[in-house]
Amino acid sequence: QVQLVESGGGSVQVGGSLRLTCAASGYISDSACMTWSRESPEKEREGVAAMESDGSTMYADGIKGRFTISRDNAKNTLYLQMNDLKPEDTARYYCAVELGGCGSGTDYYGQGTQVTVSS
C-alpha cells in the first residue's frame, strides 16, 4: 500500500512562489510515474506535471517555464516548484503515482494541498 502526503501549499500573491512536497511511503517501483494534478471548483481535475522514472518530464500548457517537477527517489519524495504564480493557479494540488508508468492510470492519490493566489 502506498500513501502520499502533500504539503507546502498556502496563500501567496500574484508573482509569488511555492514549493509543494509529496512524501510517499510504501513500495514504489522503479518504473513508476509520479504526477501533480490540480482541481478547483471552477475546473475539473487537470494534469499539471509528470515525471517518469528515467527523469523525463511533461508539463501542461501554460505551466511550462513556471513550474518544475522533480523527485528524490532515495527519499521517495516528489516536488513541484511553482514560480510566477497567477490567480488561475488557485486550486487544490494532488500528488499521484502511476505504478505502470505515465499514462498507465493512477493507482494512488494523496489528499491534496491548497494553493491560493491573490492579486
mmCIF file of C-alpha atoms in Angstrom:
data_model
loop_
_atom_site.group_PDB
_atom_site.id
_atom_site.type_symbol
_atom_site.label_atom_id
_atom_site.label_comp_id
_atom_site.label_asym_id
_atom_site.label_seq_id
_atom_site.Cartn_x
_atom_site.Cartn_y
_atom_site.Cartn_z
ATOM 1 C CA GLN A 1 0.000 0.000 0.000
ATOM 2 C CA VAL A 2 1.302 3.437 -0.960
ATOM 3 C CA GLN A 3 0.456 6.569 0.971
ATOM 4 C CA LEU A 4 1.069 10.053 -0.368
ATOM 5 C CA VAL A 5 1.103 13.182 1.779
ATOM 6 C CA GLU A 6 1.300 16.596 0.167
ATOM 7 C CA SER A 7 2.482 19.752 1.894
ATOM 8 C CA GLY A 8 3.721 23.222 1.075
ATOM 9 C CA GLY A 9 0.515 24.839 -0.106
ATOM 10 C CA GLY A 10 -0.599 28.225 1.127
ATOM 11 C CA SER A 11 -1.678 31.706 0.150
ATOM 12 C CA VAL A 12 0.577 33.887 -1.968
ATOM 13 C CA GLN A 13 0.261 37.000 -4.061
ATOM 14 C CA VAL A 14 0.498 37.110 -7.824
ATOM 15 C CA GLY A 15 4.060 36.529 -8.930
ATOM 16 C CA GLY A 16 4.959 34.650 -5.789
ATOM 17 C CA SER A 17 6.416 31.171 -5.434
ATOM 18 C CA LEU A 18 5.627 27.990 -3.567
ATOM 19 C CA ARG A 19 7.265 24.591 -3.373
ATOM 20 C CA LEU A 20 4.985 21.633 -2.941
ATOM 21 C CA THR A 21 6.260 18.394 -1.465
ATOM 22 C CA CYS A 22 4.785 14.917 -1.733
ATOM 23 C CA ALA A 23 6.146 12.367 0.694
ATOM 24 C CA ALA A 24 5.475 8.793 -0.335
ATOM 25 C CA SER A 25 5.523 5.776 1.912
ATOM 26 C CA GLY A 26 5.304 2.186 0.828
ATOM 27 C CA TYR A 27 6.859 0.452 -2.121
ATOM 28 C CA ILE A 28 7.020 2.376 -5.388
ATOM 29 C CA SER A 29 8.596 0.512 -8.273
ATOM 30 C CA ASP A 30 11.392 1.978 -10.325
ATOM 31 C CA SER A 31 9.092 2.163 -13.330
ATOM 32 C CA ALA A 32 6.520 4.322 -11.586
ATOM 33 C CA CYS A 33 5.476 7.705 -12.891
ATOM 34 C CA MET A 34 4.748 10.439 -10.372
ATOM 35 C CA THR A 35 2.435 13.290 -11.168
ATOM 36 C CA TRP A 36 0.919 16.517 -9.942
ATOM 37 C CA SER A 37 -2.605 17.487 -10.819
ATOM 38 C CA ARG A 38 -4.969 20.164 -9.572
ATOM 39 C CA GLU A 39 -8.663 20.767 -9.130
ATOM 40 C CA SER A 40 -10.759 23.774 -8.275
ATOM 41 C CA PRO A 41 -14.484 24.491 -8.002
ATOM 42 C CA GLU A 42 -14.258 26.166 -11.406
ATOM 43 C CA LYS A 43 -12.265 23.460 -13.175
ATOM 44 C CA GLU A 44 -12.228 19.694 -13.293
ATOM 45 C CA ARG A 45 -9.054 17.954 -12.215
ATOM 46 C CA GLU A 46 -6.280 18.565 -14.724
ATOM 47 C CA GLY A 47 -2.764 17.263 -15.035
ATOM 48 C CA VAL A 48 -0.054 19.755 -14.211
ATOM 49 C CA ALA A 49 3.215 17.870 -14.472
ATOM 50 C CA ALA A 50 4.577 14.346 -14.562
ATOM 51 C CA MET A 51 7.923 12.700 -14.188
ATOM 52 C CA GLU A 52 8.885 9.270 -15.439
ATOM 53 C CA SER A 53 11.329 7.054 -13.602
ATOM 54 C CA ASP A 54 14.012 7.955 -16.156
ATOM 55 C CA GLY A 55 13.681 11.617 -15.235
ATOM 56 C CA SER A 56 11.803 12.747 -18.310
ATOM 57 C CA THR A 57 9.153 15.356 -17.594
ATOM 58 C CA MET A 58 5.880 16.557 -19.046
ATOM 59 C CA TYR A 59 4.021 19.753 -18.340
ATOM 60 C CA ALA A 60 0.605 21.111 -19.133
ATOM 61 C CA ASP A 61 0.304 24.045 -21.486
ATOM 62 C CA GLY A 62 0.575 27.290 -19.565
ATOM 63 C CA ILE A 63 2.735 25.694 -16.920
ATOM 64 C CA LYS A 64 5.979 25.292 -18.814
ATOM 65 C CA GLY A 65 8.648 27.678 -17.692
ATOM 66 C CA ARG A 66 6.868 28.494 -14.451
ATOM 67 C CA PHE A 67 6.630 25.118 -12.697
ATOM 68 C CA THR A 68 9.324 22.488 -12.261
ATOM 69 C CA ILE A 69 8.708 18.917 -11.170
ATOM 70 C CA SER A 70 11.470 16.932 -9.517
ATOM 71 C CA ARG A 71 11.813 13.793 -7.447
ATOM 72 C CA ASP A 72 14.234 12.360 -4.959
ATOM 73 C CA ASN A 73 13.959 8.600 -5.314
ATOM 74 C CA ALA A 74 16.140 7.977 -2.280
ATOM 75 C CA LYS A 75 13.677 9.908 -0.135
ATOM 76 C CA ASN A 76 10.575 8.777 -2.020
ATOM 77 C CA THR A 77 9.668 12.427 -2.387
ATOM 78 C CA LEU A 78 8.206 14.419 -5.250
ATOM 79 C CA TYR A 79 8.395 18.184 -5.553
ATOM 80 C CA LEU A 80 6.701 20.913 -7.545
ATOM 81 C CA GLN A 81 8.430 24.271 -7.625
ATOM 82 C CA MET A 82 5.916 26.896 -8.677
ATOM 83 C CA ASN A 83 7.102 30.347 -9.700
ATOM 84 C CA ASP A 84 5.343 33.393 -11.099
ATOM 85 C CA LEU A 85 2.044 32.205 -9.701
ATOM 86 C CA LYS A 86 -1.175 33.532 -11.199
ATOM 87 C CA PRO A 87 -4.731 33.673 -9.851
ATOM 88 C CA GLU A 88 -5.715 30.886 -12.247
ATOM 89 C CA ASP A 89 -3.234 28.610 -10.472
ATOM 90 C CA THR A 90 -5.512 28.666 -7.428
ATOM 91 C CA ALA A 91 -6.543 25.055 -6.832
ATOM 92 C CA ARG A 92 -6.044 22.029 -4.665
ATOM 93 C CA TYR A 93 -2.926 20.226 -5.841
ATOM 94 C CA TYR A 94 -2.660 16.458 -5.714
ATOM 95 C CA CYS A 95 0.275 14.114 -5.956
ATOM 96 C CA ALA A 96 -0.276 10.742 -7.592
ATOM 97 C CA VAL A 97 1.540 7.589 -8.601
ATOM 98 C CA GLU A 98 1.073 5.546 -11.765
ATOM 99 C CA LEU A 99 2.844 2.312 -10.982
ATOM 100 C CA GLY A 100 2.978 1.187 -14.599
ATOM 101 C CA GLY A 101 4.475 4.408 -15.940
ATOM 102 C CA CYS A 102 2.971 7.620 -17.203
ATOM 103 C CA GLY A 103 -0.324 7.022 -18.945
ATOM 104 C CA SER A 104 -0.971 3.674 -17.293
ATOM 105 C CA GLY A 105 -3.586 5.126 -14.962
ATOM 106 C CA THR A 106 -3.429 6.474 -11.437
ATOM 107 C CA ASP A 107 -3.010 3.959 -8.688
ATOM 108 C CA TYR A 108 -2.751 6.250 -5.676
ATOM 109 C CA TYR A 109 -3.669 9.856 -4.882
ATOM 110 C CA GLY A 110 -2.802 11.991 -1.911
ATOM 111 C CA GLN A 111 -5.265 14.198 -0.049
ATOM 112 C CA GLY A 112 -4.002 17.364 -1.686
ATOM 113 C CA THR A 113 -2.726 20.726 -0.563
ATOM 114 C CA GLN A 114 -4.473 24.027 -1.217
ATOM 115 C CA VAL A 115 -2.799 26.813 -3.183
ATOM 116 C CA THR A 116 -4.433 30.226 -3.286
ATOM 117 C CA VAL A 117 -3.045 33.059 -5.383
ATOM 118 C CA SER A 118 -4.450 36.526 -4.824
ATOM 119 C CA SER A 119 -3.960 39.727 -6.775
#
